[in-house]
PDB file of C-alpha atoms in Angstrom:
ATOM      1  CA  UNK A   1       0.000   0.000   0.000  1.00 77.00           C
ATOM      2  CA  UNK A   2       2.838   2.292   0.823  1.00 79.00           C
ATOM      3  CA  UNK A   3       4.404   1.901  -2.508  1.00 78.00           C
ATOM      4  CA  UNK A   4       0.884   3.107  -4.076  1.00 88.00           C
ATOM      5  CA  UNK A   5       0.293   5.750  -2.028  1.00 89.00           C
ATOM      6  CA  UNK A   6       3.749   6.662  -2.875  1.00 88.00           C
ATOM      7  CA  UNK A   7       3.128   6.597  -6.511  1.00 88.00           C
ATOM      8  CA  UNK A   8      -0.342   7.936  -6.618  1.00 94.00           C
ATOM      9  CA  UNK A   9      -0.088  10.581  -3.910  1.00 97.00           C
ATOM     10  CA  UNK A  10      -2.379  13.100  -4.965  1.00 97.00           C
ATOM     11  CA  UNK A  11      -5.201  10.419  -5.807  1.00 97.00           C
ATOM     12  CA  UNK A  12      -4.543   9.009  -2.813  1.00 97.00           C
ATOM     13  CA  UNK A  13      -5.448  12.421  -0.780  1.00 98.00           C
ATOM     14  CA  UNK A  14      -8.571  12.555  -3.062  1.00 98.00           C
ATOM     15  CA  UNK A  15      -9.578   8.646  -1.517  1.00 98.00           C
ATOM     16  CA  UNK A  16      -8.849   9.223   2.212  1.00 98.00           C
ATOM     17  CA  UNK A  17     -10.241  12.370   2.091  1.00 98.00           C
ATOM     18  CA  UNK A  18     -13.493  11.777   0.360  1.00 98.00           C
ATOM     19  CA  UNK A  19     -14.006   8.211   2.171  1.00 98.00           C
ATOM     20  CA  UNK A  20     -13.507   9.561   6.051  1.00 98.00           C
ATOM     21  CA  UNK A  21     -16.188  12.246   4.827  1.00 98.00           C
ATOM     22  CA  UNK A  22     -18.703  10.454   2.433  1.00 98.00           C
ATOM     23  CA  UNK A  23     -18.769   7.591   5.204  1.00 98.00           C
ATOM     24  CA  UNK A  24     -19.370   9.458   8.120  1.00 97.00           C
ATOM     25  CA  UNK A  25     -22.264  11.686   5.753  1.00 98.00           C
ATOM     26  CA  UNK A  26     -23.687   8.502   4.450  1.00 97.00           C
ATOM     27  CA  UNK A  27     -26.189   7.758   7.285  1.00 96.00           C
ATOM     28  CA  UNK A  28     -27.406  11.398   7.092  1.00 96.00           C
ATOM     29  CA  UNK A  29     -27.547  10.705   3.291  1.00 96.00           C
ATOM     30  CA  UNK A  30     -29.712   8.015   3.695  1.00 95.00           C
ATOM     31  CA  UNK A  31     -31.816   8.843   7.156  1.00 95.00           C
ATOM     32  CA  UNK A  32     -32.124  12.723   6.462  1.00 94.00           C
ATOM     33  CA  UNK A  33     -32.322  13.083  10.242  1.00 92.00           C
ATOM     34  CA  UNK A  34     -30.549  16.170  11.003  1.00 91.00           C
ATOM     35  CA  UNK A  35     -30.368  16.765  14.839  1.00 92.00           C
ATOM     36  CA  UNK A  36     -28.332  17.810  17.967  1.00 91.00           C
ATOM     37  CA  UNK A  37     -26.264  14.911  17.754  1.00 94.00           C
ATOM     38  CA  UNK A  38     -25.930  13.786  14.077  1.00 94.00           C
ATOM     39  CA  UNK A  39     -24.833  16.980  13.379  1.00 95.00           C
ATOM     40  CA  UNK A  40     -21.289  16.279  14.196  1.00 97.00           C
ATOM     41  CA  UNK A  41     -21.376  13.692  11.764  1.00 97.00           C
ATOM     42  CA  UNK A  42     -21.153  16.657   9.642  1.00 97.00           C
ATOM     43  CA  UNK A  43     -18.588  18.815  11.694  1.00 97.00           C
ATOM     44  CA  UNK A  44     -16.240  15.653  12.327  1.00 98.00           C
ATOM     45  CA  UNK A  45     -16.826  14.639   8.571  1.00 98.00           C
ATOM     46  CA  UNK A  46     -15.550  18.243   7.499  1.00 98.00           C
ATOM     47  CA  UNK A  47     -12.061  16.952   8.755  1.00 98.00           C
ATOM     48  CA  UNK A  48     -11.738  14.819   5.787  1.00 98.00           C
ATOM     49  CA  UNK A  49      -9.373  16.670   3.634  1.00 98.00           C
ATOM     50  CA  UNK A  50      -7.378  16.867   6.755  1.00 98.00           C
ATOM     51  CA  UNK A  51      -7.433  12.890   7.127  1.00 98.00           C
ATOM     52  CA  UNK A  52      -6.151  12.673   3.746  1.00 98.00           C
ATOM     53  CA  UNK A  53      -3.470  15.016   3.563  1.00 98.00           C
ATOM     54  CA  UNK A  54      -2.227  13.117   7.472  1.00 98.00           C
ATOM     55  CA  UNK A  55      -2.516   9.634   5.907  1.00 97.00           C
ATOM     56  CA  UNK A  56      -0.667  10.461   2.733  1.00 98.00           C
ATOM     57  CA  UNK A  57       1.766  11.908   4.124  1.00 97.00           C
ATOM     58  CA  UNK A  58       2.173   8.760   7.117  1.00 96.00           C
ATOM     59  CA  UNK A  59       2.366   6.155   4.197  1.00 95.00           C
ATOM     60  CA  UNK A  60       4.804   7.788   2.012  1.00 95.00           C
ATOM     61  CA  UNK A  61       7.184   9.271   5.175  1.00 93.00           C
ATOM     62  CA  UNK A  62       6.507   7.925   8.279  1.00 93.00           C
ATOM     63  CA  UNK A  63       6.252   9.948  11.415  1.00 93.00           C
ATOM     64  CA  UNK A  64       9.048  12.260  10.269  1.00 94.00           C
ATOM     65  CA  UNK A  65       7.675  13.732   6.584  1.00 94.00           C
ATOM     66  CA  UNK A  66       4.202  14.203   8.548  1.00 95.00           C
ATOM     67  CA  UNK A  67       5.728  16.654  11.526  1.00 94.00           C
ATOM     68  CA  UNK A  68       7.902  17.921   8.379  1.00 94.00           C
ATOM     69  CA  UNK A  69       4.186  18.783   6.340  1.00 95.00           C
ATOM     70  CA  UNK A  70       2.754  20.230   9.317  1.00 94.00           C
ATOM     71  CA  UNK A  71       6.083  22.272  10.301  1.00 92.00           C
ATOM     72  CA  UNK A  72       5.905  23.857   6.627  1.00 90.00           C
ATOM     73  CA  UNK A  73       2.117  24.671   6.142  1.00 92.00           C
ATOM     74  CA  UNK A  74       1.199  25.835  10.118  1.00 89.00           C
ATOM     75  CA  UNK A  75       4.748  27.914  11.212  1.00 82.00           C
ATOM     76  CA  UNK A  76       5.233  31.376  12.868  1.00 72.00           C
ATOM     77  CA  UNK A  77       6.034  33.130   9.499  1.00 73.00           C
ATOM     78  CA  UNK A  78       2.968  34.838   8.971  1.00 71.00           C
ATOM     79  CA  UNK A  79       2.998  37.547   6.170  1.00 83.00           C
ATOM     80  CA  UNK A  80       0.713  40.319   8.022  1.00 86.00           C
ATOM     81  CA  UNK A  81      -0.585  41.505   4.522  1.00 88.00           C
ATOM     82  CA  UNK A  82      -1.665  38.109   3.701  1.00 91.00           C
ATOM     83  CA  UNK A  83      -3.429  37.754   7.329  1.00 93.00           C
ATOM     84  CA  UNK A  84      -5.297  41.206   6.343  1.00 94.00           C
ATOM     85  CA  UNK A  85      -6.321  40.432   2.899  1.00 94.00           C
ATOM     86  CA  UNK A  86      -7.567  37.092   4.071  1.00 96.00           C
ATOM     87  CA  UNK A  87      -9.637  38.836   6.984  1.00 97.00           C
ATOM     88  CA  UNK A  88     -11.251  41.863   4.600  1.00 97.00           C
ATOM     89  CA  UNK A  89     -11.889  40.076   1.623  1.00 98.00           C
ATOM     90  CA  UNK A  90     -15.010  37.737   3.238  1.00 98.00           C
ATOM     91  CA  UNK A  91     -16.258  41.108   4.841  1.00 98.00           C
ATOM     92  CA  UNK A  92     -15.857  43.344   1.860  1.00 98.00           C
ATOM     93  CA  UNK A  93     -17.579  40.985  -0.416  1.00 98.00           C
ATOM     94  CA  UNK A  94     -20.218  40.870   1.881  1.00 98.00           C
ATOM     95  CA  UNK A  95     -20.235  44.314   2.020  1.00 98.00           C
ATOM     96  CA  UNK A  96     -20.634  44.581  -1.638  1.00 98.00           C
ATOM     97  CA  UNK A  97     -23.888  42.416  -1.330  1.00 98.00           C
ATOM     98  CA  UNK A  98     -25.366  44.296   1.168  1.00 97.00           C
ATOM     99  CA  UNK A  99     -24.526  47.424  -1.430  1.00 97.00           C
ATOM    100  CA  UNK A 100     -26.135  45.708  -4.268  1.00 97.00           C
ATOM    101  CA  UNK A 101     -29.263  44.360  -2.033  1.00 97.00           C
ATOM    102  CA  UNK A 102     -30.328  47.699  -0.833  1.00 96.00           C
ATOM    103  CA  UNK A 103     -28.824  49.780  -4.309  1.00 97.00           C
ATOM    104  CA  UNK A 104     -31.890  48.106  -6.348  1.00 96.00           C
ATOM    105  CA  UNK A 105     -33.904  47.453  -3.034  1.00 96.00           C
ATOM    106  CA  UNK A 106     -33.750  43.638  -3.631  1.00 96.00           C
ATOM    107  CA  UNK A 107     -34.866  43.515   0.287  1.00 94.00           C
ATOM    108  CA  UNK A 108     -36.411  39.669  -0.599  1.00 95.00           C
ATOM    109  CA  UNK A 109     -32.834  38.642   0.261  1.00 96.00           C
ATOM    110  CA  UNK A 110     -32.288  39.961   3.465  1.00 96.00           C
ATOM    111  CA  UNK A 111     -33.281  38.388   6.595  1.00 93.00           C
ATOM    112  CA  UNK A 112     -32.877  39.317  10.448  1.00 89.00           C
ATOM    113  CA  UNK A 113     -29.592  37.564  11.991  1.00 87.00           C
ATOM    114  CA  UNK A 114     -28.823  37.934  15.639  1.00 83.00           C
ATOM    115  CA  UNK A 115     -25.273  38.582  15.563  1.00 85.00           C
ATOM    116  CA  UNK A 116     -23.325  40.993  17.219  1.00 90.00           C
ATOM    117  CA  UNK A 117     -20.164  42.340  15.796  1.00 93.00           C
ATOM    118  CA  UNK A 118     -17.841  42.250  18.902  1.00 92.00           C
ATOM    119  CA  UNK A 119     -18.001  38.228  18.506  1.00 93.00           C
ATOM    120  CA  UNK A 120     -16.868  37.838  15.087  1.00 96.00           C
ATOM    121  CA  UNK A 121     -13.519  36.968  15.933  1.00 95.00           C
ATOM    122  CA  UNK A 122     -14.302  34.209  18.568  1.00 96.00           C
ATOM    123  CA  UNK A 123     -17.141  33.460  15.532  1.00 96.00           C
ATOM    124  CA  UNK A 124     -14.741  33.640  12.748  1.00 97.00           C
ATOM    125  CA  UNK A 125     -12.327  30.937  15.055  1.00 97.00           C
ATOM    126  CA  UNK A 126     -14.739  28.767  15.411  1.00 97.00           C
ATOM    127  CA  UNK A 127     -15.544  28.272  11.810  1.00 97.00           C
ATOM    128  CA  UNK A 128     -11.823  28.284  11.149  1.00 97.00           C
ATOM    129  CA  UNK A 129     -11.441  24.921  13.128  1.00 97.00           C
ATOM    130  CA  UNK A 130     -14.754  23.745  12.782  1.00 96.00           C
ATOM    131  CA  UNK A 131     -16.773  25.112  10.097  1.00 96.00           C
ATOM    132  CA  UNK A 132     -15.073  24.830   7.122  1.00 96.00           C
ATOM    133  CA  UNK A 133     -11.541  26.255   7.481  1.00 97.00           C
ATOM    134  CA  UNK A 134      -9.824  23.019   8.834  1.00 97.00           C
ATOM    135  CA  UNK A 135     -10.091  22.019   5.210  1.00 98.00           C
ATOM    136  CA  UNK A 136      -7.766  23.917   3.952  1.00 97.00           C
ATOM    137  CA  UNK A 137      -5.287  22.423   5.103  1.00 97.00           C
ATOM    138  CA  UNK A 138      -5.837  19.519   2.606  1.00 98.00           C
ATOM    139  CA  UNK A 139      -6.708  21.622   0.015  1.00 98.00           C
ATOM    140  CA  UNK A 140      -4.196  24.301  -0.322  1.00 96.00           C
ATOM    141  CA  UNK A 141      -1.565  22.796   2.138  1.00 96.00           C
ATOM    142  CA  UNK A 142      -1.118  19.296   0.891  1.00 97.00           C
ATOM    143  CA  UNK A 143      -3.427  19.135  -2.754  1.00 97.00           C
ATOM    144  CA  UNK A 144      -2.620  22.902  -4.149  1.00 96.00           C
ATOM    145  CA  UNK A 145       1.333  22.538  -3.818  1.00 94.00           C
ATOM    146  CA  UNK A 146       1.213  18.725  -5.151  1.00 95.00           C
ATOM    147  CA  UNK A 147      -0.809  20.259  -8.525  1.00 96.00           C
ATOM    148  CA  UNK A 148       1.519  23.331  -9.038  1.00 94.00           C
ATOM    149  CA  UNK A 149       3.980  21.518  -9.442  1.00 92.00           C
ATOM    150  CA  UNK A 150       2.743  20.008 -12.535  1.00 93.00           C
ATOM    151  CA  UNK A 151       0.565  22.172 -13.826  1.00 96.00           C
ATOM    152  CA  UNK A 152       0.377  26.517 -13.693  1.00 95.00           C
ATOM    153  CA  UNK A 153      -1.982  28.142 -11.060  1.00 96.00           C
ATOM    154  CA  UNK A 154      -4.659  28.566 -13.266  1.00 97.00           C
ATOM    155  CA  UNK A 155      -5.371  24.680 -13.744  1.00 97.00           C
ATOM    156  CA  UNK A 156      -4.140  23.673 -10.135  1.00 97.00           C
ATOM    157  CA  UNK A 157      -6.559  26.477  -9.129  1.00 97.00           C
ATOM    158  CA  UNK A 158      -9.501  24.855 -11.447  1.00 98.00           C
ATOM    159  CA  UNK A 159      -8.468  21.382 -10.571  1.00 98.00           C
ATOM    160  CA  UNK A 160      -9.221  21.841  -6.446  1.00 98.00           C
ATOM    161  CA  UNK A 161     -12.426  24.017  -6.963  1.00 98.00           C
ATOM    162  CA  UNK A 162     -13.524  20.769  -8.618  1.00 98.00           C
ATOM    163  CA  UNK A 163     -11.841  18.494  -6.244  1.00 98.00           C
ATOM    164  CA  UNK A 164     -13.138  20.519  -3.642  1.00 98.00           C
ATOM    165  CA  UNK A 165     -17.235  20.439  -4.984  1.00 98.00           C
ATOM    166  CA  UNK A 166     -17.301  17.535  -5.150  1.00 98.00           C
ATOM    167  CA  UNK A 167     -16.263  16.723  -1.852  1.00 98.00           C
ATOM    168  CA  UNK A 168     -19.391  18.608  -0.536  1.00 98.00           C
ATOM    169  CA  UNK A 169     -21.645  16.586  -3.210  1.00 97.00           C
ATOM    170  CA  UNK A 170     -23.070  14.560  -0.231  1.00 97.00           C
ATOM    171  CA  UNK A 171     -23.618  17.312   1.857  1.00 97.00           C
ATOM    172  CA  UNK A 172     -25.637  18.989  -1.162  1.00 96.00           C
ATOM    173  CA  UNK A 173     -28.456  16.573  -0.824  1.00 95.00           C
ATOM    174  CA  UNK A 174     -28.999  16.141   2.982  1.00 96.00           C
ATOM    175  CA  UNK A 175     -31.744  18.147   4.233  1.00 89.00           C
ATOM    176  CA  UNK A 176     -31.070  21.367   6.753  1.00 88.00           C
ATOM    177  CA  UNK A 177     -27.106  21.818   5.925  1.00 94.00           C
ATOM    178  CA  UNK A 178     -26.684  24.853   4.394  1.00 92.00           C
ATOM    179  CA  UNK A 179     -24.779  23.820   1.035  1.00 94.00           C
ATOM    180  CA  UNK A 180     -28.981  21.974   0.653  1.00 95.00           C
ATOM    181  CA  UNK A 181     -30.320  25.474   0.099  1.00 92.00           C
ATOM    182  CA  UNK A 182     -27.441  26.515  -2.491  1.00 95.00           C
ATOM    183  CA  UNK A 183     -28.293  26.785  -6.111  1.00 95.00           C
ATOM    184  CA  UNK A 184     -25.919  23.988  -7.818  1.00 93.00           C
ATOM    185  CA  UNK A 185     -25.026  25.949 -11.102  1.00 95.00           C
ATOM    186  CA  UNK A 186     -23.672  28.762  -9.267  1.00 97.00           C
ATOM    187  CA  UNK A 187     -22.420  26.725  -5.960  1.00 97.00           C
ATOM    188  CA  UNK A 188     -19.270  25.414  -8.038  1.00 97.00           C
ATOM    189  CA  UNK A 189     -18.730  28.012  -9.886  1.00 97.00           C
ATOM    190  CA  UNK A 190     -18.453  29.959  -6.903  1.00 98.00           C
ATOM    191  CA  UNK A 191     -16.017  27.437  -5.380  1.00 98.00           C
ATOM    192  CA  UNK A 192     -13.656  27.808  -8.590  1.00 98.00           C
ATOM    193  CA  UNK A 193     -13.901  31.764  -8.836  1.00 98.00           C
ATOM    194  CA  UNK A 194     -13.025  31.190  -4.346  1.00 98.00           C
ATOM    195  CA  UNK A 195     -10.110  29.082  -5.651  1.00 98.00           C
ATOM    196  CA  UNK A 196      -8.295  31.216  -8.347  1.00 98.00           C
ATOM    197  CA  UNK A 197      -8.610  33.394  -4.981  1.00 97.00           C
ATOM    198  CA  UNK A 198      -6.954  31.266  -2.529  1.00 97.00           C
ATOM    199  CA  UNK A 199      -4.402  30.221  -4.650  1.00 96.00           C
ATOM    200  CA  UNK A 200      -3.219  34.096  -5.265  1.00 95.00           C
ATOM    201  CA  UNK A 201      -3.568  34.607  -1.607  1.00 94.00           C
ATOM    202  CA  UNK A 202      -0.618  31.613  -0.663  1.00 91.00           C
ATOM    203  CA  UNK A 203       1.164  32.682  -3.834  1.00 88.00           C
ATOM    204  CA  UNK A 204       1.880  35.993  -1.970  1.00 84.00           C
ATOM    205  CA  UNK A 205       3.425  33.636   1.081  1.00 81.00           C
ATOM    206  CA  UNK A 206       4.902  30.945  -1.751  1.00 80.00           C
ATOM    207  CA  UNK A 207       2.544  28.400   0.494  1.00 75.00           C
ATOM    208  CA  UNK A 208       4.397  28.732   3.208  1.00 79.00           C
ATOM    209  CA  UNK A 209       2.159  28.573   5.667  1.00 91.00           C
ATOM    210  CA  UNK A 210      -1.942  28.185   5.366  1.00 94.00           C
ATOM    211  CA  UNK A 211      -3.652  30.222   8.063  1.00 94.00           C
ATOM    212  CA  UNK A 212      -4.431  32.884   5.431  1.00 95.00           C
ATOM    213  CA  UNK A 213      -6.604  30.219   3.477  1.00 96.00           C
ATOM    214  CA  UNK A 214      -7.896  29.033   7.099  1.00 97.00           C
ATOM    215  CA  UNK A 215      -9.185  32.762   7.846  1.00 97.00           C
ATOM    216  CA  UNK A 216     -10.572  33.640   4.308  1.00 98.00           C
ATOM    217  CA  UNK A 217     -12.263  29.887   4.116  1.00 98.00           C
ATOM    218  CA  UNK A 218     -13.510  30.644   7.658  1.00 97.00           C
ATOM    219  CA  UNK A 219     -14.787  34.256   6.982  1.00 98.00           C
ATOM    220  CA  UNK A 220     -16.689  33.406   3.555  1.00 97.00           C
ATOM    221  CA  UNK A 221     -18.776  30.841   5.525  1.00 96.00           C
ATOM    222  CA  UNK A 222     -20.508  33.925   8.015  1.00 96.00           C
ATOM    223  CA  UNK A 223     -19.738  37.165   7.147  1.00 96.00           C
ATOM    224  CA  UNK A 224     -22.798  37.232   5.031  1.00 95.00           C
ATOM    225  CA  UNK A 225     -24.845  36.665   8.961  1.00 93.00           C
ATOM    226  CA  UNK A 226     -22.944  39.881   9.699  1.00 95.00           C
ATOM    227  CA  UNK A 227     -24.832  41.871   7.112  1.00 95.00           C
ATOM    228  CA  UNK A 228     -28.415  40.362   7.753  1.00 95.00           C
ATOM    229  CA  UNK A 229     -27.958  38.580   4.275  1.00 97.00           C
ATOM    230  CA  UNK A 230     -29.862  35.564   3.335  1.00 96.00           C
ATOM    231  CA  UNK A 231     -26.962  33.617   1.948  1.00 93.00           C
ATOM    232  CA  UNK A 232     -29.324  30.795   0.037  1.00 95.00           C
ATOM    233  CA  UNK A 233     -31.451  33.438  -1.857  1.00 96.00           C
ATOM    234  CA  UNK A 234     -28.489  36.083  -2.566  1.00 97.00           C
ATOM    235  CA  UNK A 235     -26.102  33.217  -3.519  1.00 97.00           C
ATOM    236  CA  UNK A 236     -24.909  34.559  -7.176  1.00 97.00           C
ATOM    237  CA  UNK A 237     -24.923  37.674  -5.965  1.00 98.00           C
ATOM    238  CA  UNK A 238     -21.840  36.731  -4.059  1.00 98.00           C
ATOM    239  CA  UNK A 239     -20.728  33.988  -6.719  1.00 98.00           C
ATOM    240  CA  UNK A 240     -20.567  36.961  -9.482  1.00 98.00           C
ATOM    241  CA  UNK A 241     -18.341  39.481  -7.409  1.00 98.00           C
ATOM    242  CA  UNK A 242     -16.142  36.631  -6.547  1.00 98.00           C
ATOM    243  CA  UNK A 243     -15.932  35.845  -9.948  1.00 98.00           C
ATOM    244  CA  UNK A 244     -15.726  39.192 -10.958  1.00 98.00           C
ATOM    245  CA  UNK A 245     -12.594  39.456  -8.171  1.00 98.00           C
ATOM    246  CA  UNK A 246     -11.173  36.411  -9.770  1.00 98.00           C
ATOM    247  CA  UNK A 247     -11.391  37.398 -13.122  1.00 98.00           C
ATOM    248  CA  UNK A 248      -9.386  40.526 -12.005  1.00 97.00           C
ATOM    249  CA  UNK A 249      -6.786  38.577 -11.012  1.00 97.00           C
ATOM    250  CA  UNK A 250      -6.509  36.218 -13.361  1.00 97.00           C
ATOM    251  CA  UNK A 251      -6.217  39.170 -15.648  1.00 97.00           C
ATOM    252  CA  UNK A 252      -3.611  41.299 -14.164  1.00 96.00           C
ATOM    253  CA  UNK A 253      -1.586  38.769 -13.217  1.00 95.00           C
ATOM    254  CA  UNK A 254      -1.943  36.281 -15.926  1.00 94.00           C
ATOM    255  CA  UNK A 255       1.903  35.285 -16.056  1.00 94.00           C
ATOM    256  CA  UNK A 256       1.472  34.180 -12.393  1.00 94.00           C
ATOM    257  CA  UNK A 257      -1.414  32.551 -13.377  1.00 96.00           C
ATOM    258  CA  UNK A 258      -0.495  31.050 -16.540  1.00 95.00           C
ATOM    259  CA  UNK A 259       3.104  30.226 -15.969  1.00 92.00           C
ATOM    260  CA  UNK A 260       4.499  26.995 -14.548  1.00 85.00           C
ATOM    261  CA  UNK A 261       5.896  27.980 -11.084  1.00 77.00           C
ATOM    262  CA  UNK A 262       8.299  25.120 -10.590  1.00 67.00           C
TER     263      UNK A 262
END
């Protein structure tokens, strides 16, 4: 098995990852019973592309290339304007919503959230480790750097958004999670658009370290509750200014994009 995981390494992420989260998901799949306590099937299942960047590493390095992985992607090298980009963008796209919702009074897709602003950090950490940004450390620390090494940004970019839908398929057709409520069209296109944008944002920190991705991953899932948005009904509102933002990028700095980086 070693030898295979060796070989296949980035397929292999893809299988430990998606089978610790499809199997935990699969009862809710098939029960739709959404509760208290079957809910953290869903929380503990959003751990899998951490699972399968831990297990590929084990098999193909032992102890010693997994503290190695984890010494590279979570160290004390933080690049401060990556840490600020990664907090504002979530808000300011949000933002932008809000700007468009009441700028043509589309007030259908508001909706009254109880939040208060003074918690959005403790918030914001809590969805970093629980809620969504725990991922990215399969995504962009072990699966992004594996595909830019073959391939430029832009199709290593194009290649997780996929990778990453997909993933979520499961969760797309259980009852009460929130991806249920998305419109599919625009749910992975929004995902790719989110990746071109994730990839710039380690390019500026050469992937060396991924609590920037944590943050942003983290503050797309709520900062829309910060701005009384409903995020099911106003979905492709956000979807087109991230795409918009991506397209941006991809534009002005197409020889990062386009370009082999290794």
């Amino acid at each position: 098995m070693r030898d295979m995981v060796e070989k296949y390494q980035l397929f292999s992420f893809i299988f430990f990852s998606y089978l610790f989260s499809w199997s935990l998901w699969s009862y809710l799949l098939v029960t739709q019973e959404v509760n208290k306590i079957t809910q953290w099937l869903i929380i503990i299942g959003g751990f899998g592309p951490l699972i399968g960047a831990l297990l590929t590493n084990y098999f193909t390095g032992g102890k010693s290339k997994l503290k190695s992985w984890l010494k590279a992607i979570i160290n004390k090298k933080f690049n401060l304007k990556s840490i600020i980009l990664a907090f504002i963008y979530p808000l300011a796209v949000a933002f932008m919503v809000y700007i468009i919702i009441n700028a043509f009074d589309f007030n259908h897709l508001l909706r009254e959230v109880n939040t208060n602003w003074y918690l959005y950090p403790l918030n914001l950490l809590t969805i970093m480790i629980f809620g969504g940004g725990q991922e990215e450390l399969g995504w962009r620390g072990f699966a992004l750097p594996k595909l830019i090494k073959q391939f430029n940004p832009f199709i290593s970019s194009i290649f997780v958004g996929f990778m990453w839908y997909v993933w979520h398929l499961p969760l797309i057709f259980i009852k009460s999670t929130p991806q249920a409520k998305l419109p599919i069209g625009w749910y992975i296109i929004n995902i790719i658009a989110l990746s071109i944008i994730l990839t710039f944002l380690q390019s500026i920190i050469k992937n060396s370290n991924i609590i920037p991705a944590v943050i942003l991953h983290g503050g797309v899932n709520i900062s829309q509750n910060y701005f009384n948005i409903n995020a099911a009904k106003a979905y492709y509102l956000f979807s087109l200014v991230n795409i918009f933002m991506a397209l941006i990028l991809v534009i002005k700095k197409k020889n990062f994009f386009f370009n082999k980086q290794y």
